[in-house]
Amino acid sequence: MEHDALDAGEARYELVISVDARGSGQYSDAEKPLMRRQIYEVLETAFAQAGVGRNAVHLEDRGDGVLISVPGRIAVARLLGLWMTELHEKLRLDNRRERRPLGLRVAMHVGPVRHDSEGICGDAVNLACGLADSSVARHLLKREQADLVLAVSESLYREVVAPGGKFIDPDRFAPARITLKGGEVTAWFQLPGRPAPAFEKQSAPGMSSATPSGSPAAEEDGYEDGERDGDAAYRAGRDMNVFRDTTFERSVHIGHNIGTDRRKD
């Protein structure tokens, strides 16, 4: 994609799309080129079916995924609607004949993007990548055995998804409060071709947090977002539990069981 300038200090409002493959670390070195080839095939087929020229978008290879920015002259609704529909259909059909079905986590956000000779950067890029890599997106894809999960930012949902449109049904999205490196954000999730995902509320007063209903508390690459009660944050994993408003009638020790006798140091 050609730009009027490659000035890193000049930001343009663009649609950022982050695409990540499920379980890429489980592919052998011999399998990874096939995985990458399938990613590019489904993306490029979807662009062609949506009437978006491949040279009209900026695309960066991320090894196990792709980072895309789409200029403002191309309607965001076309990517959210028709492009996502074509992407899901191509992926679904391809996976019927694949020994290892490819799963994709796709995230979208519109914001200021800065281009230079090496690629793109900015908070909008960070947010899109964070949504695609979030624990909620990972859990949904795994729990539902889905081909594709889509995550969009709160602002993108409010401005483009909520009004609805061709191939865009806001009733098929569900919100979740997630924690990224930059702090807590609300994102909206969709499993294309399915009803809105169900979430199990796991929040205390003051925090609206949600995780996929029935999902495990921990993923292979980290714990689920913790709960927050006032200013205190709690996380539990493996053999740990979180207790609230609980009165223990006997002494409680964390660590080895040393009995009920107190010992002086």
mmCIF file of C-alpha atoms in Angstrom:
data_model
loop_
_atom_site.group_PDB
_atom_site.id
_atom_site.type_symbol
_atom_site.label_atom_id
_atom_site.label_comp_id
_atom_site.label_asym_id
_atom_site.label_seq_id
_atom_site.Cartn_x
_atom_site.Cartn_y
_atom_site.Cartn_z
ATOM 1 C CA MET A 1 0.000 0.000 0.000
ATOM 2 C CA GLU A 2 1.348 3.392 -0.974
ATOM 3 C CA HIS A 3 1.303 6.260 1.516
ATOM 4 C CA ASP A 4 1.628 9.967 0.945
ATOM 5 C CA ALA A 5 4.480 10.038 3.443
ATOM 6 C CA LEU A 6 6.479 7.643 5.584
ATOM 7 C CA ASP A 7 6.762 10.081 8.472
ATOM 8 C CA ALA A 8 6.596 8.174 11.776
ATOM 9 C CA GLY A 9 5.321 11.343 13.437
ATOM 10 C CA GLU A 10 2.234 11.574 11.210
ATOM 11 C CA ALA A 11 -0.673 9.453 12.395
ATOM 12 C CA ARG A 12 -3.607 8.347 10.273
ATOM 13 C CA TYR A 13 -6.851 6.891 11.572
ATOM 14 C CA GLU A 14 -6.981 3.369 10.178
ATOM 15 C CA LEU A 15 -8.549 0.024 10.924
ATOM 16 C CA VAL A 16 -6.013 -2.288 12.569
ATOM 17 C CA ILE A 17 -6.558 -6.045 12.272
ATOM 18 C CA SER A 18 -4.497 -8.518 14.271
ATOM 19 C CA VAL A 19 -4.638 -12.187 13.230
ATOM 20 C CA ASP A 20 -3.105 -14.936 15.388
ATOM 21 C CA ALA A 21 -3.073 -18.700 14.887
ATOM 22 C CA ARG A 22 -4.250 -21.040 17.634
ATOM 23 C CA GLY A 23 -1.620 -23.217 19.293
ATOM 24 C CA SER A 24 1.161 -22.213 16.925
ATOM 25 C CA GLY A 25 3.746 -23.597 19.334
ATOM 26 C CA GLN A 26 2.285 -27.072 18.850
ATOM 27 C CA TYR A 27 3.187 -27.136 15.156
ATOM 28 C CA SER A 28 6.465 -28.788 14.206
ATOM 29 C CA ASP A 29 8.995 -26.951 12.051
ATOM 30 C CA ALA A 30 7.836 -29.018 9.084
ATOM 31 C CA GLU A 31 4.179 -28.115 9.723
ATOM 32 C CA LYS A 32 4.610 -24.370 10.258
ATOM 33 C CA PRO A 33 5.058 -23.454 6.571
ATOM 34 C CA LEU A 34 1.769 -25.219 5.818
ATOM 35 C CA MET A 35 0.062 -23.322 8.642
ATOM 36 C CA ARG A 36 1.397 -20.006 7.357
ATOM 37 C CA ARG A 37 0.356 -20.826 3.799
ATOM 38 C CA GLN A 38 -3.201 -21.523 4.957
ATOM 39 C CA ILE A 39 -3.347 -18.253 6.912
ATOM 40 C CA TYR A 40 -2.391 -16.246 3.847
ATOM 41 C CA GLU A 41 -4.729 -18.206 1.582
ATOM 42 C CA VAL A 42 -7.794 -17.557 3.748
ATOM 43 C CA LEU A 43 -6.905 -13.887 4.227
ATOM 44 C CA GLU A 44 -6.273 -13.185 0.567
ATOM 45 C CA THR A 45 -9.371 -15.104 -0.543
ATOM 46 C CA ALA A 46 -11.489 -13.077 1.887
ATOM 47 C CA PHE A 47 -9.984 -9.796 0.645
ATOM 48 C CA ALA A 48 -10.738 -10.761 -2.952
ATOM 49 C CA GLN A 49 -14.323 -11.801 -2.155
ATOM 50 C CA ALA A 50 -14.880 -8.549 -0.237
ATOM 51 C CA GLY A 51 -13.616 -6.481 -3.148
ATOM 52 C CA VAL A 52 -10.564 -5.177 -1.270
ATOM 53 C CA GLY A 53 -7.387 -5.228 -3.346
ATOM 54 C CA ARG A 54 -4.409 -6.913 -1.690
ATOM 55 C CA ASN A 55 -2.234 -3.889 -2.511
ATOM 56 C CA ALA A 56 -4.786 -1.546 -0.909
ATOM 57 C CA VAL A 57 -3.889 -2.686 2.627
ATOM 58 C CA HIS A 58 -0.703 -2.768 4.675
ATOM 59 C CA LEU A 59 0.251 -6.276 5.791
ATOM 60 C CA GLU A 60 3.065 -7.378 8.106
ATOM 61 C CA ASP A 61 4.086 -10.970 8.713
ATOM 62 C CA ARG A 62 4.218 -11.988 12.389
ATOM 63 C CA GLY A 63 5.389 -15.583 12.011
ATOM 64 C CA ASP A 64 2.288 -17.229 13.470
ATOM 65 C CA GLY A 65 -0.009 -14.429 12.407
ATOM 66 C CA VAL A 66 -0.465 -11.249 10.412
ATOM 67 C CA LEU A 67 -0.845 -7.568 11.307
ATOM 68 C CA ILE A 68 -2.970 -5.521 8.912
ATOM 69 C CA SER A 69 -3.904 -1.860 8.622
ATOM 70 C CA VAL A 70 -6.653 -0.654 6.301
ATOM 71 C CA PRO A 71 -6.797 2.987 5.134
ATOM 72 C CA GLY A 72 -9.814 5.122 5.915
ATOM 73 C CA ARG A 73 -11.019 5.216 2.313
ATOM 74 C CA ILE A 74 -12.159 1.580 2.694
ATOM 75 C CA ALA A 75 -15.328 1.249 4.770
ATOM 76 C CA VAL A 76 -14.758 -0.425 8.126
ATOM 77 C CA ALA A 77 -18.198 -2.055 7.846
ATOM 78 C CA ARG A 78 -17.014 -3.961 4.769
ATOM 79 C CA LEU A 79 -14.214 -5.561 6.760
ATOM 80 C CA LEU A 80 -16.375 -6.237 9.814
ATOM 81 C CA GLY A 81 -19.197 -7.618 7.699
ATOM 82 C CA LEU A 82 -18.439 -9.114 4.316
ATOM 83 C CA TRP A 83 -14.702 -9.717 4.835
ATOM 84 C CA MET A 84 -15.238 -11.514 8.165
ATOM 85 C CA THR A 85 -18.027 -13.611 6.641
ATOM 86 C CA GLU A 86 -15.820 -14.663 3.734
ATOM 87 C CA LEU A 87 -12.883 -15.308 6.062
ATOM 88 C CA HIS A 88 -14.974 -17.605 8.237
ATOM 89 C CA GLU A 89 -16.455 -19.490 5.269
ATOM 90 C CA LYS A 90 -13.069 -20.059 3.629
ATOM 91 C CA LEU A 91 -11.533 -21.208 6.907
ATOM 92 C CA ARG A 92 -14.469 -23.493 7.719
ATOM 93 C CA LEU A 93 -14.349 -25.201 4.332
ATOM 94 C CA ASP A 94 -10.559 -25.589 4.371
ATOM 95 C CA ASN A 95 -10.604 -27.104 7.854
ATOM 96 C CA ARG A 96 -12.850 -29.941 6.699
ATOM 97 C CA ARG A 97 -9.920 -31.497 4.878
ATOM 98 C CA GLU A 98 -7.124 -30.502 7.276
ATOM 99 C CA ARG A 99 -5.646 -33.051 9.662
ATOM 100 C CA ARG A 100 -4.993 -30.200 12.100
ATOM 101 C CA PRO A 101 -7.758 -27.568 11.723
ATOM 102 C CA LEU A 102 -6.475 -24.010 11.754
ATOM 103 C CA GLY A 103 -7.990 -21.733 14.386
ATOM 104 C CA LEU A 104 -7.688 -17.961 14.143
ATOM 105 C CA ARG A 105 -8.102 -15.177 16.688
ATOM 106 C CA VAL A 106 -8.929 -11.911 14.911
ATOM 107 C CA ALA A 107 -9.136 -8.510 16.618
ATOM 108 C CA MET A 108 -10.069 -5.092 15.229
ATOM 109 C CA HIS A 109 -9.756 -1.490 16.409
ATOM 110 C CA VAL A 110 -9.778 1.893 14.675
ATOM 111 C CA GLY A 111 -7.313 4.513 15.857
ATOM 112 C CA PRO A 112 -4.253 6.589 14.978
ATOM 113 C CA VAL A 113 -1.575 4.525 13.244
ATOM 114 C CA ARG A 114 1.952 5.650 12.451
ATOM 115 C CA HIS A 115 3.815 4.238 9.462
ATOM 116 C CA ASP A 116 7.529 4.113 8.852
ATOM 117 C CA SER A 117 9.783 2.114 6.569
ATOM 118 C CA GLU A 118 9.656 -0.862 8.967
ATOM 119 C CA GLY A 119 5.900 -1.098 9.497
ATOM 120 C CA ILE A 120 3.246 0.348 11.793
ATOM 121 C CA CYS A 121 3.033 1.284 15.462
ATOM 122 C CA GLY A 122 0.907 3.130 17.996
ATOM 123 C CA ASP A 123 -1.575 2.502 20.779
ATOM 124 C CA ALA A 124 -4.194 1.372 18.251
ATOM 125 C CA VAL A 125 -1.833 -1.377 17.098
ATOM 126 C CA ASN A 126 -1.076 -2.404 20.674
ATOM 127 C CA LEU A 127 -4.772 -2.621 21.531
ATOM 128 C CA ALA A 128 -5.676 -4.746 18.512
ATOM 129 C CA CYS A 129 -2.791 -7.138 19.206
ATOM 130 C CA GLY A 130 -3.711 -7.316 22.893
ATOM 131 C CA LEU A 131 -7.326 -8.196 22.132
ATOM 132 C CA ALA A 132 -6.325 -10.988 19.752
ATOM 133 C CA ASP A 133 -3.929 -12.384 22.346
ATOM 134 C CA SER A 134 -6.298 -12.003 25.319
ATOM 135 C CA SER A 135 -7.145 -14.932 27.565
ATOM 136 C CA VAL A 136 -10.846 -14.564 26.729
ATOM 137 C CA ALA A 137 -10.192 -14.918 22.989
ATOM 138 C CA ARG A 138 -7.969 -17.937 23.633
ATOM 139 C CA HIS A 139 -10.522 -19.620 25.924
ATOM 140 C CA LEU A 140 -13.409 -19.036 23.525
ATOM 141 C CA LEU A 141 -11.568 -20.565 20.599
ATOM 142 C CA LYS A 142 -10.544 -23.580 22.687
ATOM 143 C CA ARG A 143 -13.815 -24.121 24.568
ATOM 144 C CA GLU A 144 -16.046 -23.870 21.530
ATOM 145 C CA GLN A 145 -13.705 -25.813 19.226
ATOM 146 C CA ALA A 146 -14.341 -22.950 16.818
ATOM 147 C CA ASP A 147 -12.543 -22.054 13.607
ATOM 148 C CA LEU A 148 -12.570 -18.339 14.352
ATOM 149 C CA VAL A 149 -13.144 -15.836 17.147
ATOM 150 C CA LEU A 150 -13.473 -12.087 16.597
ATOM 151 C CA ALA A 151 -12.749 -9.412 19.207
ATOM 152 C CA VAL A 152 -13.492 -5.731 18.643
ATOM 153 C CA SER A 153 -12.768 -2.722 20.816
ATOM 154 C CA GLU A 154 -15.497 -0.913 22.735
ATOM 155 C CA SER A 155 -15.331 2.132 20.462
ATOM 156 C CA LEU A 156 -15.508 0.020 17.294
ATOM 157 C CA TYR A 157 -18.490 -1.887 18.653
ATOM 158 C CA ARG A 158 -20.305 1.305 19.618
ATOM 159 C CA GLU A 159 -19.646 3.131 16.343
ATOM 160 C CA VAL A 160 -19.882 0.349 13.735
ATOM 161 C CA VAL A 161 -21.245 -2.894 15.195
ATOM 162 C CA ALA A 162 -24.089 -1.571 17.366
ATOM 163 C CA PRO A 163 -25.889 0.207 14.488
ATOM 164 C CA GLY A 164 -25.834 -3.084 12.571
ATOM 165 C CA GLY A 165 -25.649 -3.540 8.830
ATOM 166 C CA LYS A 166 -25.161 -6.120 6.105
ATOM 167 C CA PHE A 167 -23.446 -9.169 7.635
ATOM 168 C CA ILE A 168 -23.142 -7.290 10.967
ATOM 169 C CA ASP A 169 -25.466 -8.461 13.767
ATOM 170 C CA PRO A 170 -24.786 -6.780 17.131
ATOM 171 C CA ASP A 171 -26.886 -9.420 18.907
ATOM 172 C CA ARG A 172 -24.176 -11.987 18.142
ATOM 173 C CA PHE A 173 -21.561 -10.080 20.180
ATOM 174 C CA ALA A 174 -21.023 -10.258 23.940
ATOM 175 C CA PRO A 175 -18.845 -7.974 26.113
ATOM 176 C CA ALA A 176 -16.100 -8.910 28.526
ATOM 177 C CA ARG A 177 -13.848 -6.831 30.739
ATOM 178 C CA ILE A 178 -10.228 -7.885 30.227
ATOM 179 C CA THR A 179 -6.837 -6.785 31.507
ATOM 180 C CA LEU A 180 -4.121 -5.866 29.011
ATOM 181 C CA LYS A 181 -0.660 -4.397 29.535
ATOM 182 C CA GLY A 182 -2.088 -0.883 29.332
ATOM 183 C CA GLY A 183 -4.879 -1.574 31.849
ATOM 184 C CA GLU A 184 -8.445 -2.830 31.876
ATOM 185 C CA VAL A 185 -10.580 -2.494 28.751
ATOM 186 C CA THR A 186 -13.949 -3.687 27.509
ATOM 187 C CA ALA A 187 -13.978 -5.795 24.356
ATOM 188 C CA TRP A 188 -16.807 -7.411 22.412
ATOM 189 C CA PHE A 189 -16.477 -10.998 21.223
ATOM 190 C CA GLN A 190 -18.159 -12.954 18.440
ATOM 191 C CA LEU A 191 -17.973 -16.515 17.189
ATOM 192 C CA PRO A 192 -18.899 -16.074 13.503
ATOM 193 C CA GLY A 193 -21.849 -18.219 12.469
ATOM 194 C CA ARG A 194 -22.919 -18.810 16.084
ATOM 195 C CA PRO A 195 -25.031 -17.065 18.744
ATOM 196 C CA ALA A 196 -23.368 -14.574 21.083
ATOM 197 C CA PRO A 197 -20.871 -16.348 23.357
ATOM 198 C CA ALA A 198 -21.979 -17.000 26.926
ATOM 199 C CA PHE A 199 -19.869 -15.557 29.706
ATOM 200 C CA GLU A 200 -19.786 -16.464 33.362
ATOM 201 C CA LYS A 201 -19.674 -13.412 35.577
ATOM 202 C CA GLN A 202 -16.710 -13.408 37.938
ATOM 203 C CA SER A 203 -16.817 -9.935 39.357
ATOM 204 C CA ALA A 204 -16.976 -8.291 42.727
ATOM 205 C CA PRO A 205 -18.583 -4.866 43.293
ATOM 206 C CA GLY A 206 -16.581 -2.242 41.437
ATOM 207 C CA MET A 207 -15.336 -4.482 38.639
ATOM 208 C CA SER A 208 -17.169 -5.878 35.646
ATOM 209 C CA SER A 209 -15.140 -8.930 34.698
ATOM 210 C CA ALA A 210 -16.182 -11.901 32.626
ATOM 211 C CA THR A 211 -14.714 -15.142 31.388
ATOM 212 C CA PRO A 212 -16.147 -17.737 29.011
ATOM 213 C CA SER A 213 -18.684 -19.885 30.839
ATOM 214 C CA GLY A 214 -17.249 -23.308 31.524
ATOM 215 C CA SER A 215 -13.689 -22.292 30.662
ATOM 216 C CA PRO A 216 -10.741 -23.502 32.768
ATOM 217 C CA ALA A 217 -9.237 -21.147 35.308
ATOM 218 C CA ALA A 218 -5.820 -21.379 33.717
ATOM 219 C CA GLU A 219 -4.580 -21.591 30.137
ATOM 220 C CA GLU A 220 -1.368 -23.227 28.976
ATOM 221 C CA ASP A 221 0.354 -19.863 28.695
ATOM 222 C CA GLY A 222 -0.928 -18.100 31.811
ATOM 223 C CA TYR A 223 -3.709 -17.564 34.329
ATOM 224 C CA GLU A 224 -7.091 -16.074 33.607
ATOM 225 C CA ASP A 225 -7.676 -12.448 34.537
ATOM 226 C CA GLY A 226 -8.072 -12.143 38.301
ATOM 227 C CA GLU A 227 -10.951 -10.802 40.308
ATOM 228 C CA ARG A 228 -10.792 -7.445 42.056
ATOM 229 C CA ASP A 229 -12.380 -6.417 45.336
ATOM 230 C CA GLY A 230 -11.854 -2.753 46.047
ATOM 231 C CA ASP A 231 -8.139 -2.141 45.679
ATOM 232 C CA ALA A 232 -7.156 -5.782 46.184
ATOM 233 C CA ALA A 233 -6.665 -8.110 43.234
ATOM 234 C CA TYR A 234 -6.935 -11.882 43.583
ATOM 235 C CA ARG A 235 -5.773 -14.674 41.331
ATOM 236 C CA ALA A 236 -6.090 -18.397 41.854
ATOM 237 C CA GLY A 237 -4.517 -21.240 39.961
ATOM 238 C CA ARG A 238 -3.593 -24.879 40.326
ATOM 239 C CA ASP A 239 -4.112 -25.765 44.042
ATOM 240 C CA MET A 240 -5.026 -22.249 45.213
ATOM 241 C CA ASN A 241 -8.501 -20.908 45.994
ATOM 242 C CA VAL A 242 -9.960 -17.466 46.686
ATOM 243 C CA PHE A 243 -12.302 -17.055 49.675
ATOM 244 C CA ARG A 244 -14.406 -13.955 50.378
ATOM 245 C CA ASP A 245 -16.411 -13.050 53.500
ATOM 246 C CA THR A 246 -15.358 -16.333 55.094
ATOM 247 C CA THR A 247 -14.765 -16.829 58.847
ATOM 248 C CA PHE A 248 -12.362 -19.607 59.790
ATOM 249 C CA GLU A 249 -12.960 -21.068 63.253
ATOM 250 C CA ARG A 250 -9.489 -22.583 63.479
ATOM 251 C CA SER A 251 -6.025 -21.368 62.675
ATOM 252 C CA VAL A 252 -5.280 -21.227 58.971
ATOM 253 C CA HIS A 253 -1.745 -21.681 57.696
ATOM 254 C CA ILE A 254 -0.479 -20.996 54.202
ATOM 255 C CA GLY A 255 2.145 -23.533 53.153
ATOM 256 C CA HIS A 256 3.136 -26.670 55.048
ATOM 257 C CA ASN A 257 0.734 -28.138 57.626
ATOM 258 C CA ILE A 258 2.431 -27.501 60.960
ATOM 259 C CA GLY A 259 -0.554 -28.169 63.196
ATOM 260 C CA THR A 260 -2.456 -25.747 65.409
ATOM 261 C CA ASP A 261 0.316 -24.884 67.895
ATOM 262 C CA ARG A 262 1.944 -21.490 67.505
ATOM 263 C CA ARG A 263 5.712 -21.574 67.606
ATOM 264 C CA LYS A 264 7.900 -18.655 68.539
ATOM 265 C CA ASP A 265 10.804 -17.822 66.268
#
